[in-house]
GROMACS .gro file of C-alpha atoms in nm:
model
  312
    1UNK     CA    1 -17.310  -3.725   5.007
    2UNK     CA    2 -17.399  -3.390   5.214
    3UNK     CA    3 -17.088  -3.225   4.971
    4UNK     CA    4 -17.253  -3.355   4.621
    5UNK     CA    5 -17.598  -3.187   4.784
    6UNK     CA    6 -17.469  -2.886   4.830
    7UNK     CA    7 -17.225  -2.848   4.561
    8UNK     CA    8 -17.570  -2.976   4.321
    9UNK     CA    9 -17.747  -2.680   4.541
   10UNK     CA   10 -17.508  -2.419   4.464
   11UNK     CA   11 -17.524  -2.521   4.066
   12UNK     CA   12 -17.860  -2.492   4.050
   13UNK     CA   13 -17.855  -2.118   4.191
   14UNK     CA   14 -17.593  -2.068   3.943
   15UNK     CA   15 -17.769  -2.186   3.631
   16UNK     CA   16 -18.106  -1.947   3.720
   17UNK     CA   17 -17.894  -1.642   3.733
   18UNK     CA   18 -17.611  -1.719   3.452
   19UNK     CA   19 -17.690  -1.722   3.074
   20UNK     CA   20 -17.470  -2.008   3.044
   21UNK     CA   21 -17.725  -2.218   3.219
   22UNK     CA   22 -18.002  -2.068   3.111
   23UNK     CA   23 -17.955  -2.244   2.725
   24UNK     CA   24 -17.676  -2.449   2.609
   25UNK     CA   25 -17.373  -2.233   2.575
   26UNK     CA   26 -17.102  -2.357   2.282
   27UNK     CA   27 -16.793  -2.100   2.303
   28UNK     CA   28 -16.736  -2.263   1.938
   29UNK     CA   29 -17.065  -2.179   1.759
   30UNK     CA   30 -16.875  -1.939   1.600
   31UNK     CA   31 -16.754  -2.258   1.339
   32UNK     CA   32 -17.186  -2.361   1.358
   33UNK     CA   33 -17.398  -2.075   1.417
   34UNK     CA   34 -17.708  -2.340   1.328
   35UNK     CA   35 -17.709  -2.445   1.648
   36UNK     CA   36 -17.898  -2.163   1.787
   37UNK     CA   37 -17.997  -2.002   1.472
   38UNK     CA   38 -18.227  -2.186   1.205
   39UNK     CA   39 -18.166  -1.951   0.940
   40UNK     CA   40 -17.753  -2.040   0.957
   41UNK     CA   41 -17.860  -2.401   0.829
   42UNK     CA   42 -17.692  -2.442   0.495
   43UNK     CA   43 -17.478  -2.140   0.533
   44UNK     CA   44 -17.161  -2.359   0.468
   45UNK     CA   45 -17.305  -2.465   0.135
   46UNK     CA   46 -17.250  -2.818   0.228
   47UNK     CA   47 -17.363  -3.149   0.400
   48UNK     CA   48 -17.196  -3.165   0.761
   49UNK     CA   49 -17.219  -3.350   1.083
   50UNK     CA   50 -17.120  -3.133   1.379
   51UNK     CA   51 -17.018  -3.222   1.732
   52UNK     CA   52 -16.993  -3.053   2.057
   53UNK     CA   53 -16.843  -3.152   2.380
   54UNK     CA   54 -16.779  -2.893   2.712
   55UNK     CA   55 -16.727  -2.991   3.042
   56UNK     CA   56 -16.774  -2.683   3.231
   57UNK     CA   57 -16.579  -2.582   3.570
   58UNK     CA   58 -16.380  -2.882   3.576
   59UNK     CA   59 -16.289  -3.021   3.946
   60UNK     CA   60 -16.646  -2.893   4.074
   61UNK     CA   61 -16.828  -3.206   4.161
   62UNK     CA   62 -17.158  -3.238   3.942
   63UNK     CA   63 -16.996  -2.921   3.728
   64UNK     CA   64 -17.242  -2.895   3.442
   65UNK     CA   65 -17.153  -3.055   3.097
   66UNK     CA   66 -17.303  -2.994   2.759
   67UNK     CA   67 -17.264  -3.247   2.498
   68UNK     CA   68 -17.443  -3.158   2.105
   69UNK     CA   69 -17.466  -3.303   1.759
   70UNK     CA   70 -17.619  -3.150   1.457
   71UNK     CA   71 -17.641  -3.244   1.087
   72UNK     CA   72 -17.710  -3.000   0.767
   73UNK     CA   73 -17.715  -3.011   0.414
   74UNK     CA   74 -17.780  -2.718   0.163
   75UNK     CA   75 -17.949  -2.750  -0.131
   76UNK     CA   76 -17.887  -2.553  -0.444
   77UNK     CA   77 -18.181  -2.631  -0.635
   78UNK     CA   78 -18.398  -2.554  -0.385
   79UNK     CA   79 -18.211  -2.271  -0.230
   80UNK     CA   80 -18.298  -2.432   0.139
   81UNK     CA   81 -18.083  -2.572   0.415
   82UNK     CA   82 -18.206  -2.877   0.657
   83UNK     CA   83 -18.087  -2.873   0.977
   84UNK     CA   84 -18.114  -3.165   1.295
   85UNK     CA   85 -18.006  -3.043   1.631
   86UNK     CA   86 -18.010  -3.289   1.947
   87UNK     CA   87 -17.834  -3.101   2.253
   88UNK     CA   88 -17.815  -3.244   2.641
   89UNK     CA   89 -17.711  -3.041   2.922
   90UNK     CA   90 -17.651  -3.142   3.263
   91UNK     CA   91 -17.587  -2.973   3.600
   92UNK     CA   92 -17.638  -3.129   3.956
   93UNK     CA   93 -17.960  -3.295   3.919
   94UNK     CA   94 -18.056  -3.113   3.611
   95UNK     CA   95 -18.085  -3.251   3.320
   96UNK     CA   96 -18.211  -2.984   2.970
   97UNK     CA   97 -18.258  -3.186   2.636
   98UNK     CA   98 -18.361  -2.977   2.305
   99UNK     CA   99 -18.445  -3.164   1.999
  100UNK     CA  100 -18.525  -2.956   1.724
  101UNK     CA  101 -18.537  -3.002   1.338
  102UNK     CA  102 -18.480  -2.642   1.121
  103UNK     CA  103 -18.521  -2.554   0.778
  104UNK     CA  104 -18.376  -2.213   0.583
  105UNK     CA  105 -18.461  -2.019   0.291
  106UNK     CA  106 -18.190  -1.832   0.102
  107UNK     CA  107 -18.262  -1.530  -0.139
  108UNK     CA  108 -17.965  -1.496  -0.377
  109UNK     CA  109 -17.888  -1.160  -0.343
  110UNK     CA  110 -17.614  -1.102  -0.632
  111UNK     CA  111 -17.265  -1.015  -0.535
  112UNK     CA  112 -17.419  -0.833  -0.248
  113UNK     CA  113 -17.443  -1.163  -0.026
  114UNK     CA  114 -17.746  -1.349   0.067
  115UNK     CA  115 -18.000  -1.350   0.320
  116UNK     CA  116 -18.158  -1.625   0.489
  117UNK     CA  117 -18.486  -1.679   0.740
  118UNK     CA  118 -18.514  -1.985   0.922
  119UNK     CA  119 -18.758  -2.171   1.141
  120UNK     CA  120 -18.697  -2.453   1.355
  121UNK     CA  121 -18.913  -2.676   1.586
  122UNK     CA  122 -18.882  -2.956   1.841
  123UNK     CA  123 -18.960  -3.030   2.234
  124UNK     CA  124 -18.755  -2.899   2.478
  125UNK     CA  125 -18.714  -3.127   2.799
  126UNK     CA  126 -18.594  -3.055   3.150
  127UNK     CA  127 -18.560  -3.314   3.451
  128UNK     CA  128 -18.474  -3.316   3.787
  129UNK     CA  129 -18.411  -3.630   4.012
  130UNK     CA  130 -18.411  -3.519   4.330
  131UNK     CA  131 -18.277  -3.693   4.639
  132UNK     CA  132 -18.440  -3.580   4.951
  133UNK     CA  133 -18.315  -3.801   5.167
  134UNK     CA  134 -17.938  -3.741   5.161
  135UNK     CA  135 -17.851  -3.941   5.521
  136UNK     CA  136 -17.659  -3.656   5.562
  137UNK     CA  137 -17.593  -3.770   5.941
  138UNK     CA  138 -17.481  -4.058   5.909
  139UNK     CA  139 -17.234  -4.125   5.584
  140UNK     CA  140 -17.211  -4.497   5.619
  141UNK     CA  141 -17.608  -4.559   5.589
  142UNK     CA  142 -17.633  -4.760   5.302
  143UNK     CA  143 -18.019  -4.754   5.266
  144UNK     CA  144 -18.081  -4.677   4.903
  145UNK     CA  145 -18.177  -4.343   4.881
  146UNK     CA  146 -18.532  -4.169   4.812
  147UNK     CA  147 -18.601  -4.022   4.455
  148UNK     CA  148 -18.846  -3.775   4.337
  149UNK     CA  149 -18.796  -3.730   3.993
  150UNK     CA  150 -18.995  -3.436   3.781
  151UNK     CA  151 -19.065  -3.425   3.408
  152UNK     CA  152 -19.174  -3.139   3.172
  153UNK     CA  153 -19.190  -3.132   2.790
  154UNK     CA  154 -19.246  -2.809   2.603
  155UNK     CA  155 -19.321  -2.761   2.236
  156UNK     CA  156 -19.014  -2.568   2.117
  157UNK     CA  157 -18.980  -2.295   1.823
  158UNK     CA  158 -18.724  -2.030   1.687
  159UNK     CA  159 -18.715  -1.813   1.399
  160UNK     CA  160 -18.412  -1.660   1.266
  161UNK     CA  161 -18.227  -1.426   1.013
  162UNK     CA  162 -17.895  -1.435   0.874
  163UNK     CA  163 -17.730  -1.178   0.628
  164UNK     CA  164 -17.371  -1.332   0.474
  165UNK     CA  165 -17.190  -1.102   0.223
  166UNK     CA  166 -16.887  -0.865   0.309
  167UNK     CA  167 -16.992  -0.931   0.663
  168UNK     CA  168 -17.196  -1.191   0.856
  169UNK     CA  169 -17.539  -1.106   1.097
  170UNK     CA  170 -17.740  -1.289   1.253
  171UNK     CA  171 -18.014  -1.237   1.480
  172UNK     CA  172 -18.226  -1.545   1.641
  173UNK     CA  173 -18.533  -1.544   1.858
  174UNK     CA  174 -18.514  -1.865   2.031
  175UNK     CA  175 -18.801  -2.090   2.275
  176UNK     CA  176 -19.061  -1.858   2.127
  177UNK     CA  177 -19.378  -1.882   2.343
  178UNK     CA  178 -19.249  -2.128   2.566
  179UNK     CA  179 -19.374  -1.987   2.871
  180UNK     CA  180 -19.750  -2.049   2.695
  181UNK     CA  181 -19.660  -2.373   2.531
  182UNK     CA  182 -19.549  -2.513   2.829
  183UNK     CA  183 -19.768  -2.748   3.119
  184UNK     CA  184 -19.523  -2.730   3.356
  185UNK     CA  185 -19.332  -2.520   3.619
  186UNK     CA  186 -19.018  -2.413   3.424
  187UNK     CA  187 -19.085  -2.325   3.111
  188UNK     CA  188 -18.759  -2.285   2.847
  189UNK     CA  189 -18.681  -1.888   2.926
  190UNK     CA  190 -18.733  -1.653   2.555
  191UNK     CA  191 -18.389  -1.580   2.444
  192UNK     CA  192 -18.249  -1.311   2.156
  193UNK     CA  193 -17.922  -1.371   2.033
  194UNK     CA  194 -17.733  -1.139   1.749
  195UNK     CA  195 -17.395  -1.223   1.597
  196UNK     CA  196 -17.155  -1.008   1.363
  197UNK     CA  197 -16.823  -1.108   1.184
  198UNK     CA  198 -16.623  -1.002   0.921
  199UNK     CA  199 -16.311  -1.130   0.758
  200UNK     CA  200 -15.983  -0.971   0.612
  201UNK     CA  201 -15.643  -1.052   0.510
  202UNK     CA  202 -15.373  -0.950   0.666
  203UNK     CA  203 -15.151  -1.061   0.392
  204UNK     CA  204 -15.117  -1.364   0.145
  205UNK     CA  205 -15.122  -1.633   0.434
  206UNK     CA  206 -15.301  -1.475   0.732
  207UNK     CA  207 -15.674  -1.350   0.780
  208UNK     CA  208 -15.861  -1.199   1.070
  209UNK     CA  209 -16.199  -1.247   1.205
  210UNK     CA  210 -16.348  -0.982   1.417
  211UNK     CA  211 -16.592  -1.154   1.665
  212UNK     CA  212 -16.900  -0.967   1.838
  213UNK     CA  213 -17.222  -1.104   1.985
  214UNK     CA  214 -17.502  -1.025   2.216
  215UNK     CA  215 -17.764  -1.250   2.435
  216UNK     CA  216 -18.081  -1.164   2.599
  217UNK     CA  217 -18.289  -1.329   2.859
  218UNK     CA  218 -18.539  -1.164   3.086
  219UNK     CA  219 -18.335  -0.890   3.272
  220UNK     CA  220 -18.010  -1.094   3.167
  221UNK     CA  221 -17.765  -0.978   2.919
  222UNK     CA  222 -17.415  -1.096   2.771
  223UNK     CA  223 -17.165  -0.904   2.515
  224UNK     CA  224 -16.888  -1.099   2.367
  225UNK     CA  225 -16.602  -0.968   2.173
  226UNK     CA  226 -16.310  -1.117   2.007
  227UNK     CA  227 -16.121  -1.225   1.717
  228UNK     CA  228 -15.974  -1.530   1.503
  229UNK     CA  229 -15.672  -1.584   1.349
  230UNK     CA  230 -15.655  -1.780   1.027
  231UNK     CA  231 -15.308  -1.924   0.930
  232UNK     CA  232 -15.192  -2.074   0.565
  233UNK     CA  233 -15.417  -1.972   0.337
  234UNK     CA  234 -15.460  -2.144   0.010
  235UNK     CA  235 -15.631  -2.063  -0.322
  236UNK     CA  236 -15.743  -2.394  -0.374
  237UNK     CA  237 -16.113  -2.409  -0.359
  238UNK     CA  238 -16.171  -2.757  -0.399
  239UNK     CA  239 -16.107  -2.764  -0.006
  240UNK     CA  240 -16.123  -2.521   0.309
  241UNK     CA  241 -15.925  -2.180   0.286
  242UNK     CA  242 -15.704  -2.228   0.615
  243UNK     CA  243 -15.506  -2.466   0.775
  244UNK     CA  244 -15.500  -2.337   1.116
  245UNK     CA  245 -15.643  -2.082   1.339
  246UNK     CA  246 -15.660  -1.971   1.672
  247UNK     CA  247 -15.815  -1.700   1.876
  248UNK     CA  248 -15.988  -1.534   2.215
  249UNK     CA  249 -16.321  -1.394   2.283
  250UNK     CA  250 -16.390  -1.185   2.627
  251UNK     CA  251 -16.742  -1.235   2.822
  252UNK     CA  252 -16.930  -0.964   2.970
  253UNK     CA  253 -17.021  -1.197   3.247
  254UNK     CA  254 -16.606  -1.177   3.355
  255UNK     CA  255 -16.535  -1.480   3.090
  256UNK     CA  256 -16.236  -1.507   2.830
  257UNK     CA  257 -16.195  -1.775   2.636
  258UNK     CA  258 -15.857  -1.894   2.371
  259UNK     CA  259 -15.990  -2.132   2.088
  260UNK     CA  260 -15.750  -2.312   1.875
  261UNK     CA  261 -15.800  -2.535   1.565
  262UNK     CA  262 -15.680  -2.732   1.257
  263UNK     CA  263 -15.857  -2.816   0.915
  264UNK     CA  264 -15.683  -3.228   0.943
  265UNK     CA  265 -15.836  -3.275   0.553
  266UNK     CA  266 -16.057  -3.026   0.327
  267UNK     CA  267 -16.355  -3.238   0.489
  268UNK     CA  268 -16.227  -3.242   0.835
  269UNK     CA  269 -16.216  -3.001   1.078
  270UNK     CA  270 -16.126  -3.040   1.489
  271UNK     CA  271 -16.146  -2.709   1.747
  272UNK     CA  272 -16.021  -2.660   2.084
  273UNK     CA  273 -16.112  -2.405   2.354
  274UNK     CA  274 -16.036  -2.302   2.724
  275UNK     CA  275 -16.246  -2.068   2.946
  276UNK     CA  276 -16.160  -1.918   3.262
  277UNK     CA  277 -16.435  -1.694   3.439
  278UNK     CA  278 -16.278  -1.396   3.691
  279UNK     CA  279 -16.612  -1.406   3.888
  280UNK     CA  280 -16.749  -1.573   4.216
  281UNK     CA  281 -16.806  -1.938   3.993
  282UNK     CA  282 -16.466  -1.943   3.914
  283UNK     CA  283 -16.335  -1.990   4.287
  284UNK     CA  284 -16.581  -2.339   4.278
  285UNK     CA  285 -16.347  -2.469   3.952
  286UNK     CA  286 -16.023  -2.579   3.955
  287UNK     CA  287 -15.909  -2.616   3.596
  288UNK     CA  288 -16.144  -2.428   3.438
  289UNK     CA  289 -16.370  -2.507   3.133
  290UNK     CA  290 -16.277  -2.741   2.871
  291UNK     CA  291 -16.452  -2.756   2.469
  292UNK     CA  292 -16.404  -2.999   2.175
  293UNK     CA  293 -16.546  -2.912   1.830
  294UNK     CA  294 -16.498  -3.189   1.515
  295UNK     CA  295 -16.695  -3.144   1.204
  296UNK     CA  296 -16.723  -3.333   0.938
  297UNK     CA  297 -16.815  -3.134   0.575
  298UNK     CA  298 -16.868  -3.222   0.228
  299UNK     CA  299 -17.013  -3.138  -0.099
  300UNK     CA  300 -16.952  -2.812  -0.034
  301UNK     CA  301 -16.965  -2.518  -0.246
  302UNK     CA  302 -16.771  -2.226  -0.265
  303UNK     CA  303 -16.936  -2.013  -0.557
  304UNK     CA  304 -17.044  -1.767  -0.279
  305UNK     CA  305 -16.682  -1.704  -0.121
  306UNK     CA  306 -16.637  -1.450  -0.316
  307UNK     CA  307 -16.891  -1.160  -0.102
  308UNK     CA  308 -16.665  -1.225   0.160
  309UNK     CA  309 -16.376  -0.917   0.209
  310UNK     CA  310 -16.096  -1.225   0.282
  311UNK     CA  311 -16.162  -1.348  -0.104
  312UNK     CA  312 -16.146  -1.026  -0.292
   0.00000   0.00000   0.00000
């Protein structure tokens, strides 16, 4: 018991003062930037249920864990994307939930890309159940414990941007006014978050992805850089462009991370990644952090491929 306290202790100190913590942190929202950014709804021209799963220093007891769903479709007609995002996060006696619905507009913008603006809303819940009375003298007392459990709900809101043509940007304001919105203690922290990617072949089978990103919170900041590797290309656009693909991304907070993945059907698509930080959390972990990604897209169109580098 006195161990799980302490270890719980030492993971909520952790969570203030890393970004990780601080929001839910996917090292594969690279494959569904919608998750933090409204105006990415739609931008895979299709209808597609998304799944997250990371289990974060591994062999720490109470390690935090991060499990997320999200469903979009794009419509052509209207030129809109609709978005659903349900995400819980857990860490020692901590438990986030955000619940948010989004909607995008797209402006056709010619063979010069597109450019969306989103807007999504929801609540934004945080828990703790707190046990303060541990019997930490005396192991074998089998009195059932003492718990003080706290609730807060906040009204939740982000607005977004997203430019997709020979490159892809995105910048996101995310729990905008929260600190005003909110009755409680601990308010969601305001968060910016900016994305850039481009793609290129390397020759008829192989494409690259340069990776970069950046995150704000309070006096907090992350950079991210990296890169993916697409393998067996195809022409056929009745189905995805790739086969396989793997790749690694570096943290400014003393993080690297390999991702690896496979397109199992022109609808299906499952990711893998594996972080290891260098820093003072990373002594707590034994294994490391572990990520699944599945998605499941169709109806997808692919009339807009062609602003990308990778497709010229």
């Amino acid at each position: 018991m006195k161990r799980k306290l302490i270890v719980a202790i030492i993971a909520g100190l952790f969570s203030g003062t890393m970004y990780a913590q601080s929001d839910f942190d996917f090292t594969q929202r690279w494959f569904n930037e919608s998750m933090y950014n409204p105006a990415a709804v739609g931008n895979s021209f299709s209808t597609g249920f998304f799944l997250h799963s990371r289990a974060q220093w591994v062999g720490l007891d109470r390690a935090p864990v991060t499990v997320g769903g999200a469903f979009e479709h794009y419509s052509q007609e209207l030129r809109s994307g609709f978005g659903l995002t349900m995400v819980g996060d857990y860490i020692g006696v901590k438990q986030n939930y955000h619940i948010r619905a989004a909607y995008a507009y797209i402006i056709d913008l010619g063979y010069a890309g597109m450019l969306s603006m989103g807007l999504s809303g929801g609540v934004f819940y945080r828990g703790w159940r707190i046990n303060p009375v541990a019997h930490l003298d005396d192991p074998g007392d089998l009195t059932p414990p003492i718990y003080n459990d706290t609730k807060e709900y906040t009204p939740d809101f982000d607005f977004g941007i997203e430019y997709k043509g020979q490159f892809k940007f995105g910048l996101t304001l995310r729990h905008i006014g929260g600190k005003y919105l909110s009755t409680g203690n601990y308010p969601p922290d305001f968060h910016i978050w900016s994305y850039l990617s481009s793609r290129f072949n390397l020759n008829s089978s192989v494409s690259i992805e340069p990776l970069a990103s950046f995150a704000w919170r309070a006096n907090i900041s992350r950079v991210e850089g990296g890169f993916l590797l697409y393998f067996l290309k195809t022409t056929n656009y009745a189905s995805y462009n790739d086969r396989l693909w793997v790749g690694a991304v570096y943290r400014s907070d003393h993080n690297v991370a390999l991702m690896a993945g496979v397109n199992i059907t022109p609808q299906l698509r499952l990711g893998y990644s594996f972080d290891y930080g260098f820093g003072n959390v990373a002594s707590l972990a034994n294994l490391g952090t572990h990520e699944i990604f599945f998605a499941w897209q169709f109806n997808r169109k692919f009339y807009k491929d062609i602003c990308c580098p990778a497709f010229q």
